[in-house]
Amino acid sequence: MVNIEIDGIPLKVDSSKMIIQAADEAGIDIPRFCYHKKLSIAANCRMCLVEVDKSRKALPACATPVTEGMKVFTHSKVAINAQRSVMEFLLINHPLDCPICDQGGECELQDLSMGYGEGVSRFTEGKRVVKDKDIGPLIRTDMTRCIHCTRCVRFGVEIAGVKELGATGRGEHMEIGTYVEHSLVSELSGNIIDLCPVGALTSKPFRYKARAWEMKAHPSIAPHDAIGSNIELHVRQNDVMRVVPRDNESINEAWLSDRDRFSYQALAHPKRLTDPMIKVDDDWQVVDWQTALETAIKGLQTIINKHGAEEVGGLISPTTTLEEAFLFQKWLRGLGVENIDHRLRQQDFSDHPQQYPLDNWTLGDVQESDAIVLIGSHIRAEQPILAHRIRQAAMMGAAVSNINFFLTDLLMPIEYEMAVDINTMLTTLAGIAKVLSTLMNDSDNDDEWQALYPERTPTAFEQNVAMQLSNAASATLIVGDLANHHPDAAKIRALVHKIAELSGSRCIVVPSANSHAHVIANTLPGKEAKNSLQMWQQSLRAYVLMGFDALHDTAVPVIAKQALKRASFVVALHSFDSEFLRQTADVILPMACFTETSGTFVGIDKQWQQFAGAVAPRGDSRPAWKILRVLGNVSHVEGFDYISSQDVVDEVRQIQAERHDKPIPPYIPDSLTVESDLMMISEVPMYRTDALLRHSEALQKTPETQRIQFARINRKEAEKHGLNHQTPLTLTQQDSVVRLPLEIDDSIADGCVYVATTTDAASRLVSLFGQVSVSQSEAAT
Amino acid sequence: MTEMVLTGPKQTLFTEQLRLALDKWIAKYPRGRAQSAVIPCLHILQEANGGWLSRAIMDALAEYLSISSISVYEVATFYSMFELEPVGKHKISLCTNISCMLCGSEEILEHLQQRLAIKPGETTADGLFTLKEVECLGACVGAPMLLMDKQYHEYLTKEKIDALIDEVQS
Ligand code: SF4
Ligand code: FES
Ligand code: FES
């Protein structure tokens, strides 16, 4: 700690701080462009010049460390003169195009030039002009406006893990750009829009849509992944015009994934459902809410009376709120229905009700880990903010290893990695556990596990990973979606959990979206009741579907499709219309989207975050918790007189406090052998994870999304099956046959073929991660 | 050298001989700091490629050094001694910075342009010369001066220029 004085205010600050940090903490404003609290110090804009006692000239506050007895003057004549001169230089080449610049009104340069700029320019020479670059569908560039602060460049290197933007040329000819035109690959790329202090990098979808001062900011929580990034919705009248991050050090820091930033576009999609509808003789009729709700209840009650409540299934998307989840199950349970589930893409329930609880940790702990192992996770796509935390750990020297069905560039240093099929994944995990159990001398007391470990000596990979984990002071294991959606997921989870136990690591089974809230709310099957997979496979007479597309968001698209077609009554609460929905549903209840409803999100770290609605629901649609409340009332289920969604939360909290779950003995698989010849890797593409995203225009245009149309297989498998990349691939799974263009890709594991889900073709397949046969005959359909 | 092997894993990125030359520089820096070797590596590659750097070469170097391509582009575009377009057999870099200008570099430039019938930044039709205007080369004491390939020529006069060009042309 040192004593300094800024503008006469005495301060005690940490000696590692720069003047600007001390000033920021004390709320003293120093102008700046290149300095950003989350990026390294470049000190290249010189806007932050301040006068320091005993120094001959003004010093950059962002790059001058505080020292004992230092006296700083931010508004003295020397400081102001220096700042004015810098401003004059910065404005030399900056265009005077504020009226047509999207940054106008929230531009740091505009603001500071009000304070430090001259009214008239002394520069009479020609201004330089820089050609704009096309860096993809999300970010628009106007490079003439760039002031070379290099924040965007440093962001790439230090946060995104990939240097895509750089400064080419020099002096007058220096330009920020990619040099070779291409779309940015980072899933966090949108953050450079916020970082850019001027209008050089702006949001493409938001371009010319609104001015900063026309919009009102509403705090909210992003719904697409399990992080619950804090966001701010910028609303004009009743439209969400854009989404920006809201600082929260313990969650998303200052960042936001592109997925959370641009998904708002779907809110105004023409496919939004706006009116309650019922099907009368195969015709859809728009009706009032009362009629729709009564029809829904009558339909369900008829089935229940005739065939029993076991013939009804309730399925709900894990992106919905805690309140919605709770009311959904409360209503259905009130009707006697126990077939309830939110685990739509899960296929292996053998470890149910095991939740692998992990409390009392924060995302920051991941960043502090010194060993991290990813298992069955394409972490950049699944949880971009978590990937960023892992990357920060890796850059600080943590050993990150990756075991997955395919390998992609995680944009961070990786210690050990391996692309495996399911069998190798299981034996490798068992091998790691074996090494650890020998190390820990654990072999006497768990015969059941010992029997599962491979007999062979552990491979070098297994030993390395095991050593990493046991040597680490803080180790984290992360089980991702690809593992969790696999038909043998329970085996993977059990093994990873065992490894965590043996090595004293933290085991994080990544939930999808808000599923922690759903577990709390108990949208899970009751005793003896059916889970999501059984509900489809055993074809029920009636379904209540909430917030998802059966073709894209389930593990068994074709089976789900058949079950819905066969069912005699289907009630759908949804926000987006589709042909399939109209074909299969009998009542459609339009529900409000994220931003239009209040609710609670329980993220990966089990933090409860509440948010309010920011805009009114579209058309006649309603927040789902209100729809469910009325459904409860109309069906005369007890305890549905909530006034606000807060009442619901209070009730959930109370139930939670009263609940004493007995610890569940860990699930131990019977065997680790799995028959697999050629397995499909069914990844849910980053920008297709829920209905909202699938309707977001800009995200659908990204190269990532464009690429999902291809099936991918490695060279070795291609040779084995006699495939080439010129002819489309025919995939056969039981009766389903689909054709896809083929790409040879050596990052795919042996014995696997990558087929993204949520595409037209994938929705014609029987089950995700299923066995398939491949061929390339021209004659196939 | 016209053809370079530029794809595939690191071993096959460059010829053995080139790799040896590059590795010598890379070895001068701590492990993981290969980026520091980018300038000497670019010089080596430029020379091996007839005086200029193609994009493919820069990309290959980026891969070889395990850095991003843009980090190589940044350096290559920053320094005027790196050429990003094909150049003539001999590169004449005439200094037109302050000392040389005061000592008459403008006339020299004029003369060079006339003699070669090209403007700065261009290459003669026979592919023999490329003319460039550059900033101070640190030889102000002998101003006006130029650099031809790797040789400084100082105290320039029109006669000296003629002699120089004649010598190359013959
Ligand atoms: S584009 Fe924006 S963020 Fe990047 S260097 Fe220019 S002004 Fe800074
Ligand atoms: S903010 Fe200090 S030099 Fe840019
Ligand atoms: S000015 Fe020409 S060499 Fe210095």
mmCIF file of N, CA, C and O in Angstrom, chain A residues 652-714:
data_model
loop_
_atom_site.group_PDB
_atom_site.id
_atom_site.type_symbol
_atom_site.label_atom_id
_atom_site.label_comp_id
_atom_site.label_asym_id
_atom_site.label_seq_id
_atom_site.Cartn_x
_atom_site.Cartn_y
_atom_site.Cartn_z
ATOM 1 N N VAL A 652 -41.277 -22.054 -4.119
ATOM 2 C CA VAL A 652 -40.210 -22.999 -4.454
ATOM 3 C C VAL A 652 -39.130 -22.980 -3.371
ATOM 4 O O VAL A 652 -38.655 -24.019 -2.930
ATOM 5 N N ARG A 653 -38.794 -21.794 -2.934
ATOM 6 C CA ARG A 653 -37.763 -21.668 -1.899
ATOM 7 C C ARG A 653 -38.183 -22.414 -0.636
ATOM 8 O O ARG A 653 -37.377 -23.092 -0.008
ATOM 9 N N GLN A 654 -39.445 -22.266 -0.316
ATOM 10 C CA GLN A 654 -39.932 -22.891 0.902
ATOM 11 C C GLN A 654 -39.871 -24.413 0.771
ATOM 12 O O GLN A 654 -39.381 -25.107 1.650
ATOM 13 N N ILE A 655 -40.342 -24.900 -0.370
ATOM 14 C CA ILE A 655 -40.298 -26.347 -0.594
ATOM 15 C C ILE A 655 -38.871 -26.838 -0.531
ATOM 16 O O ILE A 655 -38.558 -27.862 0.064
ATOM 17 N N GLN A 656 -37.988 -26.045 -1.127
ATOM 18 C CA GLN A 656 -36.583 -26.449 -1.147
ATOM 19 C C GLN A 656 -36.011 -26.514 0.275
ATOM 20 O O GLN A 656 -35.266 -27.425 0.615
ATOM 21 N N ALA A 657 -36.407 -25.544 1.076
ATOM 22 C CA ALA A 657 -35.887 -25.505 2.446
ATOM 23 C C ALA A 657 -36.390 -26.696 3.251
ATOM 24 O O ALA A 657 -35.694 -27.210 4.121
ATOM 25 N N GLU A 658 -37.612 -27.127 2.924
ATOM 26 C CA GLU A 658 -38.191 -28.228 3.696
ATOM 27 C C GLU A 658 -37.737 -29.589 3.197
ATOM 28 O O GLU A 658 -37.942 -30.605 3.854
ATOM 29 N N ARG A 659 -37.172 -29.574 2.005
ATOM 30 C CA ARG A 659 -36.824 -30.861 1.413
ATOM 31 C C ARG A 659 -35.506 -31.373 1.978
ATOM 32 O O ARG A 659 -34.542 -30.632 2.080
ATOM 33 N N HIS A 660 -35.472 -32.628 2.354
ATOM 34 C CA HIS A 660 -34.212 -33.201 2.810
ATOM 35 C C HIS A 660 -33.913 -34.408 1.949
ATOM 36 O O HIS A 660 -34.354 -35.507 2.247
ATOM 37 N N ASP A 661 -33.196 -34.170 0.879
ATOM 38 C CA ASP A 661 -32.888 -35.291 -0.009
ATOM 39 C C ASP A 661 -31.867 -36.191 0.655
ATOM 40 O O ASP A 661 -30.849 -35.725 1.146
ATOM 41 N N LYS A 662 -32.190 -37.442 0.650
ATOM 42 C CA LYS A 662 -31.207 -38.395 1.167
ATOM 43 C C LYS A 662 -30.078 -38.502 0.154
ATOM 44 O O LYS A 662 -30.322 -38.491 -1.050
ATOM 45 N N PRO A 663 -28.846 -38.601 0.628
ATOM 46 C CA PRO A 663 -27.769 -38.783 -0.340
ATOM 47 C C PRO A 663 -27.973 -40.092 -1.112
ATOM 48 O O PRO A 663 -28.370 -41.107 -0.533
ATOM 49 N N ILE A 664 -27.730 -40.024 -2.381
ATOM 50 C CA ILE A 664 -27.977 -41.194 -3.217
ATOM 51 C C ILE A 664 -26.653 -41.918 -3.418
ATOM 52 O O ILE A 664 -25.646 -41.283 -3.727
ATOM 53 N N PRO A 665 -26.642 -43.215 -3.230
ATOM 54 C CA PRO A 665 -25.380 -43.922 -3.453
ATOM 55 C C PRO A 665 -24.956 -43.763 -4.912
ATOM 56 O O PRO A 665 -25.800 -43.755 -5.802
ATOM 57 N N PRO A 666 -23.673 -43.595 -5.154
ATOM 58 C CA PRO A 666 -23.241 -43.363 -6.527
ATOM 59 C C PRO A 666 -23.626 -44.514 -7.451
ATOM 60 O O PRO A 666 -23.651 -45.674 -7.039
ATOM 61 N N TYR A 667 -23.932 -44.148 -8.657
ATOM 62 C CA TYR A 667 -24.293 -45.147 -9.639
ATOM 63 C C TYR A 667 -23.011 -45.825 -10.155
ATOM 64 O O TYR A 667 -22.042 -45.158 -10.499
ATOM 65 N N ILE A 668 -23.015 -47.129 -10.160
ATOM 66 C CA ILE A 668 -21.859 -47.858 -10.702
ATOM 67 C C ILE A 668 -22.342 -48.700 -11.872
ATOM 68 O O ILE A 668 -23.238 -49.527 -11.711
ATOM 69 N N PRO A 669 -21.820 -48.464 -13.042
ATOM 70 C CA PRO A 669 -22.296 -49.219 -14.217
ATOM 71 C C PRO A 669 -21.976 -50.717 -14.078
ATOM 72 O O PRO A 669 -21.023 -51.097 -13.390
ATOM 73 N N ASP A 670 -22.770 -51.565 -14.739
ATOM 74 C CA ASP A 670 -22.516 -53.010 -14.684
ATOM 75 C C ASP A 670 -21.305 -53.379 -15.519
ATOM 76 O O ASP A 670 -20.494 -54.206 -15.164
ATOM 77 N N SER A 671 -21.236 -52.762 -16.670
ATOM 78 C CA SER A 671 -20.094 -53.081 -17.521
ATOM 79 C C SER A 671 -19.777 -51.852 -18.346
ATOM 80 O O SER A 671 -20.575 -50.919 -18.426
ATOM 81 N N LEU A 672 -18.616 -51.854 -18.935
ATOM 82 C CA LEU A 672 -18.234 -50.691 -19.723
ATOM 83 C C LEU A 672 -18.137 -51.028 -21.203
ATOM 84 O O LEU A 672 -17.633 -50.238 -21.988
ATOM 85 N N THR A 673 -18.604 -52.200 -21.552
ATOM 86 C CA THR A 673 -18.514 -52.541 -22.975
ATOM 87 C C THR A 673 -19.760 -52.058 -23.699
ATOM 88 O O THR A 673 -20.872 -52.219 -23.223
ATOM 89 N N VAL A 674 -19.522 -51.458 -24.839
ATOM 90 C CA VAL A 674 -20.619 -50.924 -25.639
ATOM 91 C C VAL A 674 -20.411 -51.407 -27.055
ATOM 92 O O VAL A 674 -19.287 -51.385 -27.554
ATOM 93 N N GLU A 675 -21.469 -51.896 -27.648
ATOM 94 C CA GLU A 675 -21.356 -52.288 -29.054
ATOM 95 C C GLU A 675 -21.372 -51.029 -29.900
ATOM 96 O O GLU A 675 -22.329 -50.255 -29.862
ATOM 97 N N SER A 676 -20.335 -50.782 -30.655
ATOM 98 C CA SER A 676 -20.411 -49.641 -31.555
ATOM 99 C C SER A 676 -19.596 -49.926 -32.806
ATOM 100 O O SER A 676 -18.436 -50.290 -32.730
ATOM 101 N N ASP A 677 -20.259 -49.793 -33.915
ATOM 102 C CA ASP A 677 -19.566 -50.012 -35.170
ATOM 103 C C ASP A 677 -19.266 -48.660 -35.797
ATOM 104 O O ASP A 677 -18.124 -48.226 -35.878
ATOM 105 N N LEU A 678 -20.323 -47.964 -36.177
ATOM 106 C CA LEU A 678 -20.149 -46.604 -36.658
ATOM 107 C C LEU A 678 -21.178 -45.742 -35.946
ATOM 108 O O LEU A 678 -22.386 -45.912 -36.139
ATOM 109 N N MET A 679 -20.674 -44.850 -35.106
ATOM 110 C CA MET A 679 -21.580 -44.049 -34.277
ATOM 111 C C MET A 679 -21.697 -42.642 -34.838
ATOM 112 O O MET A 679 -20.731 -42.064 -35.306
ATOM 113 N N MET A 680 -22.899 -42.117 -34.764
ATOM 114 C CA MET A 680 -23.103 -40.749 -35.176
ATOM 115 C C MET A 680 -22.708 -39.828 -34.029
ATOM 116 O O MET A 680 -23.044 -40.096 -32.886
ATOM 117 N N ILE A 681 -21.986 -38.761 -34.342
ATOM 118 C CA ILE A 681 -21.746 -37.740 -33.320
ATOM 119 C C ILE A 681 -22.767 -36.660 -33.587
ATOM 120 O O ILE A 681 -22.698 -35.954 -34.590
ATOM 121 N N SER A 682 -23.742 -36.558 -32.690
ATOM 122 C CA SER A 682 -24.832 -35.614 -32.941
ATOM 123 C C SER A 682 -24.631 -34.361 -32.123
ATOM 124 O O SER A 682 -25.183 -34.214 -31.048
ATOM 125 N N GLU A 683 -23.828 -33.480 -32.642
ATOM 126 C CA GLU A 683 -23.619 -32.241 -31.915
ATOM 127 C C GLU A 683 -24.795 -31.296 -32.141
ATOM 128 O O GLU A 683 -25.318 -31.206 -33.251
ATOM 129 N N VAL A 684 -25.175 -30.582 -31.090
ATOM 130 C CA VAL A 684 -26.154 -29.511 -31.267
ATOM 131 C C VAL A 684 -25.347 -28.270 -31.630
ATOM 132 O O VAL A 684 -24.576 -27.776 -30.824
ATOM 133 N N PRO A 685 -25.486 -27.781 -32.863
ATOM 134 C CA PRO A 685 -24.634 -26.659 -33.263
ATOM 135 C C PRO A 685 -24.860 -25.429 -32.380
ATOM 136 O O PRO A 685 -25.956 -25.203 -31.871
ATOM 137 N N MET A 686 -23.791 -24.682 -32.227
ATOM 138 C CA MET A 686 -23.773 -23.544 -31.309
ATOM 139 C C MET A 686 -24.971 -22.603 -31.474
ATOM 140 O O MET A 686 -25.541 -22.160 -30.491
ATOM 141 N N TYR A 687 -25.339 -22.308 -32.707
ATOM 142 C CA TYR A 687 -26.407 -21.331 -32.898
ATOM 143 C C TYR A 687 -27.752 -21.969 -33.223
ATOM 144 O O TYR A 687 -28.588 -21.387 -33.902
ATOM 145 N N ARG A 688 -27.915 -23.241 -32.796
ATOM 146 C CA ARG A 688 -29.170 -23.929 -33.068
ATOM 147 C C ARG A 688 -29.710 -24.593 -31.806
ATOM 148 O O ARG A 688 -30.565 -25.460 -31.887
ATOM 149 N N THR A 689 -29.225 -24.214 -30.633
ATOM 150 C CA THR A 689 -29.586 -24.980 -29.443
ATOM 151 C C THR A 689 -31.039 -24.821 -29.000
ATOM 152 O O THR A 689 -31.555 -25.672 -28.306
ATOM 153 N N ASP A 690 -31.679 -23.723 -29.338
ATOM 154 C CA ASP A 690 -33.094 -23.616 -28.982
ATOM 155 C C ASP A 690 -33.847 -22.867 -30.083
ATOM 156 O O ASP A 690 -33.256 -22.322 -31.003
ATOM 157 N N ALA A 691 -35.179 -22.844 -29.919
ATOM 158 C CA ALA A 691 -36.020 -22.283 -30.980
ATOM 159 C C ALA A 691 -35.689 -20.822 -31.252
ATOM 160 O O ALA A 691 -35.679 -20.366 -32.394
ATOM 161 N N LEU A 692 -35.387 -20.084 -30.190
ATOM 162 C CA LEU A 692 -35.087 -18.666 -30.362
ATOM 163 C C LEU A 692 -33.870 -18.487 -31.273
ATOM 164 O O LEU A 692 -33.888 -17.706 -32.222
ATOM 165 N N LEU A 693 -32.833 -19.254 -30.989
ATOM 166 C CA LEU A 693 -31.616 -19.135 -31.787
ATOM 167 C C LEU A 693 -31.856 -19.515 -33.233
ATOM 168 O O LEU A 693 -31.329 -18.892 -34.154
ATOM 169 N N ARG A 694 -32.645 -20.543 -33.419
ATOM 170 C CA ARG A 694 -32.874 -21.004 -34.790
ATOM 171 C C ARG A 694 -33.632 -19.978 -35.615
ATOM 172 O O ARG A 694 -33.684 -20.067 -36.826
ATOM 173 N N HIS A 695 -34.216 -18.998 -34.938
ATOM 174 C CA HIS A 695 -34.912 -17.944 -35.666
ATOM 175 C C HIS A 695 -34.132 -16.637 -35.682
ATOM 176 O O HIS A 695 -34.656 -15.607 -36.060
ATOM 177 N N SER A 696 -32.883 -16.676 -35.245
ATOM 178 C CA SER A 696 -32.071 -15.456 -35.258
ATOM 179 C C SER A 696 -31.275 -15.398 -36.553
ATOM 180 O O SER A 696 -30.404 -16.218 -36.801
ATOM 181 N N GLU A 697 -31.588 -14.402 -37.311
ATOM 182 C CA GLU A 697 -31.104 -14.353 -38.686
ATOM 183 C C GLU A 697 -29.585 -14.295 -38.797
ATOM 184 O O GLU A 697 -28.974 -15.105 -39.482
ATOM 185 N N ALA A 698 -28.975 -13.328 -38.123
ATOM 186 C CA ALA A 698 -27.534 -13.132 -38.310
ATOM 187 C C ALA A 698 -26.745 -14.363 -37.877
ATOM 188 O O ALA A 698 -25.784 -14.761 -38.545
ATOM 189 N N LEU A 699 -27.149 -14.967 -36.777
ATOM 190 C CA LEU A 699 -26.407 -16.129 -36.292
ATOM 191 C C LEU A 699 -26.503 -17.292 -37.277
ATOM 192 O O LEU A 699 -25.597 -18.120 -37.373
ATOM 193 N N GLN A 700 -27.602 -17.344 -38.002
ATOM 194 C CA GLN A 700 -27.757 -18.426 -38.969
ATOM 195 C C GLN A 700 -26.862 -18.221 -40.186
ATOM 196 O O GLN A 700 -26.635 -19.129 -40.971
ATOM 197 N N LYS A 701 -26.362 -17.005 -40.348
ATOM 198 C CA LYS A 701 -25.526 -16.736 -41.523
ATOM 199 C C LYS A 701 -24.048 -16.937 -41.232
ATOM 200 O O LYS A 701 -23.207 -16.778 -42.114
ATOM 201 N N THR A 702 -23.700 -17.240 -40.005
ATOM 202 C CA THR A 702 -22.280 -17.379 -39.676
ATOM 203 C C THR A 702 -21.707 -18.632 -40.342
ATOM 204 O O THR A 702 -22.438 -19.593 -40.606
ATOM 205 N N PRO A 703 -20.406 -18.624 -40.594
ATOM 206 C CA PRO A 703 -19.793 -19.802 -41.213
ATOM 207 C C PRO A 703 -20.001 -21.063 -40.372
ATOM 208 O O PRO A 703 -20.162 -22.150 -40.908
ATOM 209 N N GLU A 704 -20.024 -20.924 -39.045
ATOM 210 C CA GLU A 704 -20.250 -22.082 -38.168
ATOM 211 C C GLU A 704 -21.563 -22.755 -38.548
ATOM 212 O O GLU A 704 -21.652 -23.971 -38.678
ATOM 213 N N THR A 705 -22.607 -21.941 -38.687
ATOM 214 C CA THR A 705 -23.915 -22.515 -38.970
ATOM 215 C C THR A 705 -23.979 -23.046 -40.394
ATOM 216 O O THR A 705 -24.609 -24.068 -40.654
ATOM 217 N N GLN A 706 -23.306 -22.361 -41.298
ATOM 218 C CA GLN A 706 -23.329 -22.833 -42.685
ATOM 219 C C GLN A 706 -22.724 -24.233 -42.801
ATOM 220 O O GLN A 706 -23.133 -25.033 -43.615
ATOM 221 N N ARG A 707 -21.766 -24.503 -41.939
ATOM 222 C CA ARG A 707 -21.021 -25.747 -42.088
ATOM 223 C C ARG A 707 -21.793 -26.974 -41.595
ATOM 224 O O ARG A 707 -21.412 -28.103 -41.878
ATOM 225 N N ILE A 708 -22.870 -26.757 -40.850
ATOM 226 C CA ILE A 708 -23.545 -27.907 -40.245
ATOM 227 C C ILE A 708 -24.249 -28.800 -41.255
ATOM 228 O O ILE A 708 -24.703 -29.873 -40.913
ATOM 229 N N GLN A 709 -24.338 -28.353 -42.478
ATOM 230 C CA GLN A 709 -25.013 -29.176 -43.478
ATOM 231 C C GLN A 709 -24.185 -30.403 -43.870
ATOM 232 O O GLN A 709 -24.690 -31.316 -44.495
ATOM 233 N N PHE A 710 -22.908 -30.396 -43.504
ATOM 234 C CA PHE A 710 -22.027 -31.480 -43.944
ATOM 235 C C PHE A 710 -21.953 -32.613 -42.919
ATOM 236 O O PHE A 710 -21.916 -32.362 -41.725
ATOM 237 N N ALA A 711 -21.920 -33.827 -43.453
ATOM 238 C CA ALA A 711 -21.532 -34.948 -42.600
ATOM 239 C C ALA A 711 -20.007 -34.980 -42.653
ATOM 240 O O ALA A 711 -19.413 -34.623 -43.668
ATOM 241 N N ARG A 712 -19.359 -35.378 -41.568
ATOM 242 C CA ARG A 712 -17.905 -35.398 -41.585
ATOM 243 C C ARG A 712 -17.390 -36.739 -41.059
ATOM 244 O O ARG A 712 -17.940 -37.292 -40.120
ATOM 245 N N ILE A 713 -16.333 -37.173 -41.694
ATOM 246 C CA ILE A 713 -15.775 -38.469 -41.319
ATOM 247 C C ILE A 713 -14.282 -38.408 -41.577
ATOM 248 O O ILE A 713 -13.832 -37.626 -42.420
ATOM 249 N N ASN A 714 -13.498 -39.172 -40.853
ATOM 250 C CA ASN A 714 -12.055 -39.061 -41.089
ATOM 251 C C ASN A 714 -11.610 -39.928 -42.276
ATOM 252 O O ASN A 714 -12.356 -40.763 -42.777
#
